[in-house]
Short mmCIF file of C-alpha atoms in Angstrom, two decimals:
data_model
loop_
_atom_site.label_atom_id
_atom_site.label_comp_id
_atom_site.label_asym_id
_atom_site.label_seq_id
_atom_site.Cartn_x
_atom_site.Cartn_y
_atom_site.Cartn_z
CA UNK A 1465 -4.74 -22.30 19.03
CA UNK A 1466 -6.43 -19.15 20.55
CA UNK A 1467 -2.53 -17.81 20.42
CA UNK A 1468 -2.49 -18.53 16.62
CA UNK A 1469 -5.87 -17.32 16.01
CA UNK A 1470 -5.08 -13.58 16.05
CA UNK A 1471 -2.09 -14.10 14.04
CA UNK A 1472 -3.90 -16.29 11.63
CA UNK A 1473 -6.81 -13.32 11.39
CA UNK A 1474 -3.89 -10.55 10.47
CA UNK A 1475 -2.94 -12.51 7.47
CA UNK A 1476 -6.32 -12.57 5.44
CA UNK A 1477 -7.71 -10.29 2.40
CA UNK A 1478 -9.44 -9.54 -0.98
CA UNK A 1479 -9.47 -9.20 -4.77
CA UNK A 1480 -9.80 -7.56 -8.26
CA UNK A 1481 -9.19 -5.04 -11.18
CA UNK A 1482 -10.28 -1.54 -11.70
CA UNK A 1483 -13.08 -2.00 -14.17
CA UNK A 1484 -17.06 -1.94 -14.22
CA UNK A 1485 -16.73 -5.79 -12.80
CA UNK A 1486 -14.48 -4.99 -10.17
CA UNK A 1487 -15.92 -5.16 -6.49
CA UNK A 1488 -15.88 -1.90 -4.17
CA UNK A 1489 -13.46 -1.43 -1.48
CA UNK A 1490 -16.27 -1.93 0.79
CA UNK A 1491 -17.66 -4.87 -0.94
CA UNK A 1492 -14.05 -6.30 -0.49
CA UNK A 1493 -13.93 -5.67 3.00
CA UNK A 1494 -17.06 -7.42 3.77
CA UNK A 1495 -16.08 -10.49 1.51
CA UNK A 1496 -13.06 -10.74 3.61
CA UNK A 1497 -14.88 -10.68 7.00
CA UNK A 1498 -17.20 -13.23 5.53
CA UNK A 1499 -14.51 -15.61 4.70
CA UNK A 1500 -12.75 -16.18 8.00
CA UNK A 1501 -16.34 -17.06 9.31
CA UNK A 1502 -16.13 -20.81 10.61
CA UNK A 1503 -19.15 -23.13 9.88
CA UNK A 1504 -20.17 -21.50 6.72
CA UNK A 1505 -23.06 -23.70 4.91
CA UNK A 1506 -23.32 -26.07 7.96
CA UNK A 1507 -26.36 -26.55 10.04
CA UNK A 1508 -26.12 -27.53 13.95
CA UNK A 1509 -25.02 -31.11 14.21
CA UNK A 1510 -21.94 -30.78 11.91
CA UNK A 1511 -18.67 -31.80 13.42
CA UNK A 1512 -15.14 -31.53 12.63
CA UNK A 1513 -12.45 -33.89 14.25
CA UNK A 1514 -8.63 -32.88 15.06
CA UNK A 1515 -5.34 -34.05 15.98
CA UNK A 1516 -3.01 -31.71 17.42
CA UNK A 1517 0.76 -32.37 18.40
CA UNK A 1518 3.02 -30.17 20.22
CA UNK A 1519 6.80 -30.67 20.65
CA UNK A 1520 9.43 -28.88 22.64
CA UNK A 1521 12.56 -29.40 24.22
CA UNK A 1522 11.42 -31.62 26.83
CA UNK A 1523 8.24 -33.47 25.60
CA UNK A 1524 5.89 -33.97 23.10
CA UNK A 1525 2.03 -34.18 23.72
CA UNK A 1526 -0.82 -35.52 21.21
CA UNK A 1527 -4.44 -34.87 21.18
CA UNK A 1528 -7.45 -35.31 19.45
CA UNK A 1529 -10.80 -33.86 19.77
CA UNK A 1530 -14.33 -33.52 18.10
CA UNK A 1531 -15.94 -30.26 17.66
CA UNK A 1532 -19.62 -30.10 16.97
CA UNK A 1533 -21.75 -26.98 16.10
CA UNK A 1534 -24.59 -26.69 18.38
CA UNK A 1535 -26.24 -23.21 17.29
CA UNK A 1536 -25.38 -20.10 15.09
CA UNK A 1537 -26.98 -17.18 14.92
CA UNK A 1538 -25.74 -13.28 13.60
CA UNK A 1539 -23.72 -12.85 17.01
CA UNK A 1540 -21.75 -16.14 16.78
CA UNK A 1541 -21.55 -19.92 17.25
CA UNK A 1542 -22.01 -22.30 20.23
CA UNK A 1543 -19.91 -25.51 19.96
CA UNK A 1544 -19.28 -28.87 21.83
CA UNK A 1545 -15.85 -30.20 22.24
CA UNK A 1546 -15.11 -33.53 23.32
CA UNK A 1547 -11.81 -35.70 23.61
CA UNK A 1548 -11.37 -38.56 21.11
CA UNK A 1549 -10.05 -41.82 22.42
CA UNK A 1550 -9.14 -44.78 19.73
CA UNK A 1551 -8.93 -48.24 20.55
CA UNK A 1552 -9.55 -51.93 19.14
CA UNK A 1553 -12.17 -54.46 20.03
CA UNK A 1554 -11.93 -57.89 20.49
CA UNK A 1555 -12.16 -58.49 16.95
CA UNK A 1556 -9.46 -56.02 16.19
CA UNK A 1557 -11.99 -53.30 14.67
CA UNK A 1558 -11.40 -49.56 15.36
CA UNK A 1559 -13.58 -48.16 18.49
CA UNK A 1560 -13.93 -44.42 18.85
CA UNK A 1561 -14.77 -42.99 22.49
CA UNK A 1562 -16.18 -39.48 22.88
CA UNK A 1563 -15.37 -37.71 26.37
CA UNK A 1564 -17.56 -35.55 28.13
CA UNK A 1565 -18.86 -32.25 26.30
CA UNK A 1566 -17.44 -28.77 27.04
CA UNK A 1567 -19.51 -25.78 25.58
CA UNK A 1568 -18.18 -22.74 24.50
CA UNK A 1569 -19.48 -19.79 22.64
CA UNK A 1570 -17.50 -18.02 20.01
CA UNK A 1571 -18.10 -14.16 18.78
CA UNK A 1572 -18.31 -13.65 14.91
CA UNK A 1573 -15.00 -12.73 13.45
CA UNK A 1574 -16.46 -9.17 12.96
CA UNK A 1575 -16.67 -8.48 16.61
CA UNK A 1576 -12.95 -9.69 17.46
CA UNK A 1577 -11.58 -7.49 14.53
CA UNK A 1578 -12.04 -5.82 11.18
CA UNK A 1579 -10.30 -3.85 8.60
CA UNK A 1580 -10.33 -0.14 8.39
CA UNK A 1581 -8.60 2.52 5.80
CA UNK A 1582 -9.07 0.15 2.56
CA UNK A 1583 -7.36 1.96 -0.49
CA UNK A 1584 -6.23 0.52 -3.99
CA UNK A 1585 -2.37 0.93 -4.93
CA UNK A 1586 -2.07 -0.89 -8.33
CA UNK A 1587 -2.09 -4.11 -10.36
CA UNK A 1588 0.58 -6.71 -10.30
CA UNK A 1589 1.07 -10.19 -11.50
CA UNK A 1590 2.18 -13.03 -9.05
CA UNK A 1591 3.52 -16.38 -10.66
CA UNK A 1592 2.42 -19.42 -8.55
CA UNK A 1593 4.00 -22.93 -10.00
CA UNK A 1594 4.19 -21.21 -13.32
CA UNK A 1595 0.45 -19.88 -13.26
CA UNK A 1596 0.27 -16.40 -13.82
CA UNK A 1597 -2.22 -14.28 -11.24
CA UNK A 1598 -3.50 -10.97 -11.96
CA UNK A 1599 -3.72 -9.69 -8.55
CA UNK A 1600 -5.09 -6.42 -6.96
CA UNK A 1601 -2.75 -4.94 -4.47
CA UNK A 1602 -4.74 -3.30 -1.73
CA UNK A 1603 -3.38 -1.79 1.55
CA UNK A 1604 -5.72 -1.81 4.68
CA UNK A 1605 -5.28 -1.67 8.80
CA UNK A 1606 -6.48 -4.40 10.71
CA UNK A 1607 -7.65 -3.90 14.17
CA UNK A 1608 -7.83 -6.87 16.59
CA UNK A 1609 -9.69 -5.80 19.82
CA UNK A 1610 -8.58 -7.80 22.76
CA UNK A 1611 -11.35 -9.67 24.89
CA UNK A 1612 -9.71 -7.94 28.00
CA UNK A 1613 -7.14 -5.19 28.34
CA UNK A 1614 -3.54 -6.25 27.93
CA UNK A 1615 -1.33 -3.87 30.07
CA UNK A 1616 -4.08 -1.18 29.54
CA UNK A 1617 -4.08 -1.67 25.78
CA UNK A 1618 -7.55 -2.55 24.05
CA UNK A 1619 -6.63 -3.43 20.59
CA UNK A 1620 -3.71 -4.04 18.14
CA UNK A 1621 -3.29 -2.44 14.64
CA UNK A 1622 -1.69 -4.09 11.73
CA UNK A 1623 -1.04 -2.27 8.54
CA UNK A 1624 -1.09 -4.94 6.05
CA UNK A 1625 -0.53 -4.81 2.07
CA UNK A 1626 -2.64 -7.77 0.03
CA UNK A 1627 -2.41 -8.92 -3.15
CA UNK A 1628 -5.93 -10.71 -4.15
CA UNK A 1629 -6.75 -12.78 -7.14
CA UNK A 1630 -10.53 -13.82 -8.29
CA UNK A 1631 -9.12 -16.81 -9.39
CA UNK A 1632 -8.31 -18.19 -5.87
CA UNK A 1633 -11.11 -19.48 -3.74
CA UNK A 1634 -9.70 -19.47 -0.22
CA UNK A 1635 -9.28 -16.72 2.39
CA UNK A 1636 -11.05 -14.26 0.02
CA UNK A 1637 -8.79 -14.60 -2.92
CA UNK A 1638 -5.66 -14.04 -1.14
CA UNK A 1639 -2.12 -14.55 -3.01
CA UNK A 1640 0.32 -12.82 -0.82
CA UNK A 1641 0.25 -10.61 2.16
CA UNK A 1642 3.13 -8.31 3.85
CA UNK A 1643 2.48 -6.76 7.27
CA UNK A 1644 3.74 -4.81 10.28
CA UNK A 1645 2.32 -4.65 13.73
CA UNK A 1646 2.81 -2.60 16.73
CA UNK A 1647 3.97 -5.09 19.63
CA UNK A 1648 4.13 -2.75 22.18
CA UNK A 1649 1.70 -4.25 24.37
CA UNK A 1650 4.05 -7.34 24.81
CA UNK A 1651 7.03 -4.91 24.95
CA UNK A 1652 8.59 -6.10 22.05
CA UNK A 1653 8.43 -3.19 19.57
CA UNK A 1654 7.19 -3.73 15.91
CA UNK A 1655 6.70 -6.96 14.41
CA UNK A 1656 6.31 -8.30 10.80
CA UNK A 1657 4.86 -10.90 9.08
CA UNK A 1658 4.12 -12.43 5.25
CA UNK A 1659 2.35 -14.84 3.73
CA UNK A 1660 2.67 -16.30 0.24
CA UNK A 1661 0.54 -18.63 -1.95
CA UNK A 1662 2.76 -21.83 -2.97
CA UNK A 1663 0.29 -24.25 -4.54
CA UNK A 1664 -3.28 -24.61 -5.36
CA UNK A 1665 -5.65 -27.53 -5.90
CA UNK A 1666 -3.32 -29.80 -3.51
CA UNK A 1667 -5.36 -32.79 -2.57
CA UNK A 1668 -5.55 -33.58 1.13
CA UNK A 1669 -7.09 -36.72 2.78
CA UNK A 1670 -9.47 -35.89 5.51
CA UNK A 1671 -11.20 -39.10 6.98
CA UNK A 1672 -12.93 -41.03 4.04
CA UNK A 1673 -12.85 -38.00 1.86
CA UNK A 1674 -10.32 -35.94 -0.30
CA UNK A 1675 -10.43 -31.98 -0.23
CA UNK A 1676 -8.77 -29.65 -2.37
CA UNK A 1677 -6.38 -26.97 -0.85
CA UNK A 1678 -4.51 -23.89 -1.16
CA UNK A 1679 -1.26 -24.12 0.61
CA UNK A 1680 0.62 -21.14 1.87
CA UNK A 1681 3.93 -20.36 3.74
CA UNK A 1682 3.94 -17.50 6.47
CA UNK A 1683 6.31 -16.33 8.87
CA UNK A 1684 6.47 -13.71 11.80
CA UNK A 1685 8.66 -11.88 13.85
CA UNK A 1686 9.17 -9.59 16.63
CA UNK A 1687 11.49 -6.26 16.47
CA UNK A 1688 13.67 -7.71 19.04
CA UNK A 1689 13.70 -10.90 17.54
CA UNK A 1690 12.74 -12.75 20.96
CA UNK A 1691 10.14 -14.60 18.93
CA UNK A 1692 9.82 -15.90 15.66
CA UNK A 1693 7.53 -18.53 13.87
CA UNK A 1694 6.91 -19.76 10.48
CA UNK A 1695 5.17 -22.70 8.64
CA UNK A 1696 2.55 -23.74 6.36
CA UNK A 1697 -1.06 -23.59 6.09
CA UNK A 1698 -3.69 -25.83 3.97
CA UNK A 1699 -6.49 -23.90 3.65
CA UNK A 1700 -9.78 -25.43 1.89
CA UNK A 1701 -13.32 -23.79 1.47
CA UNK A 1702 -14.48 -27.69 1.70
CA UNK A 1703 -14.16 -27.70 5.52
CA UNK A 1704 -16.02 -25.78 8.02
CA UNK A 1705 -13.11 -24.41 10.05
CA UNK A 1706 -11.39 -23.39 6.56
CA UNK A 1707 -8.07 -25.56 6.89
CA UNK A 1708 -7.19 -28.99 6.50
CA UNK A 1709 -3.85 -28.84 8.36
CA UNK A 1710 -1.40 -26.49 9.67
CA UNK A 1711 2.37 -26.49 11.10
CA UNK A 1712 4.03 -24.00 13.10
CA UNK A 1713 7.67 -23.69 14.06
CA UNK A 1714 8.23 -21.24 16.92
CA UNK A 1715 11.80 -20.02 18.13
CA UNK A 1716 11.43 -17.89 21.58
CA UNK A 1717 13.85 -16.17 24.19
CA UNK A 1718 13.64 -18.04 27.62
CA UNK A 1719 16.19 -16.12 29.97
CA UNK A 1720 19.47 -16.47 28.09
CA UNK A 1721 18.69 -19.23 25.67
CA UNK A 1722 16.51 -19.59 22.55
CA UNK A 1723 13.77 -22.22 22.62
CA UNK A 1724 12.45 -24.21 19.46
CA UNK A 1725 8.61 -25.67 19.75
CA UNK A 1726 6.67 -27.36 16.93
CA UNK A 1727 2.80 -27.29 16.84
CA UNK A 1728 0.69 -29.00 14.22
CA UNK A 1729 -3.08 -29.30 13.53
CA UNK A 1730 -4.57 -32.12 11.47
CA UNK A 1731 -8.41 -32.32 10.36
CA UNK A 1732 -8.75 -36.22 10.64
CA UNK A 1733 -12.64 -36.19 10.01
CA UNK A 1734 -15.97 -34.38 9.49
CA UNK A 1735 -19.43 -34.60 8.83
CA UNK A 1736 -21.56 -31.55 7.43
CA UNK A 1737 -25.22 -31.22 7.92
CA UNK A 1738 -26.22 -28.96 5.02
CA UNK A 1739 -29.13 -26.71 5.01
CA UNK A 1740 -32.57 -27.86 4.12
CA UNK A 1741 -33.82 -26.95 0.70
CA UNK A 1742 -37.46 -26.61 -0.24
#
């Protein structure tokens, strides 16, 4: 998941049309940064349960865990992670046991990276399942800051073009992105990525409730094509982590051979503690 997080952060963005009601570029940037913050609208005690599966040439692993929000402030969030073990009791009823908690701290997304050099390009119409979406096309540079220097490099910069519609709720209104990244820190030259909205209002079962998702297809490749990946994201504003499920297929070079691996994450349950109202 930590490997995917930066890639996923690079694929996000914003929306509108050049008239009086349209947000300024600074407002769009602020909206984008906030759209990727986890646990929005949740109080401590909220939790999300996820099942992950990983498949490669030699084995398959599956894990289910529960992440609980312990605290949140302007600098970031503190969460507890517990493994989930499922079994049946003597009467055949489901039993869920939680492992020992592991606490971790995550800074706000703005501390890990942010957008710079915003500029408007044009307006363009994108058709999604026969639905016409008027998009504001914006260009920016996304800067991701490494927690620790990698090969002497402290950040990675991505130039991204974004198609944004105010009609889309997820990911700050994203409809489409095209991006180019300098991967010199990994010794693989330039890389490219893209993401496209496939469907809106897709219903997905999460535990005992149903949420609506915007479905995206995405892809990444390196300049030397030593690693490529593609997959789907089911994004939902109803879930604290922002997504209901995701799937990635990766092909990468190991020696003289190409290796294929698959990675899936699915939200299996959640409980949201909402802020108290007077």
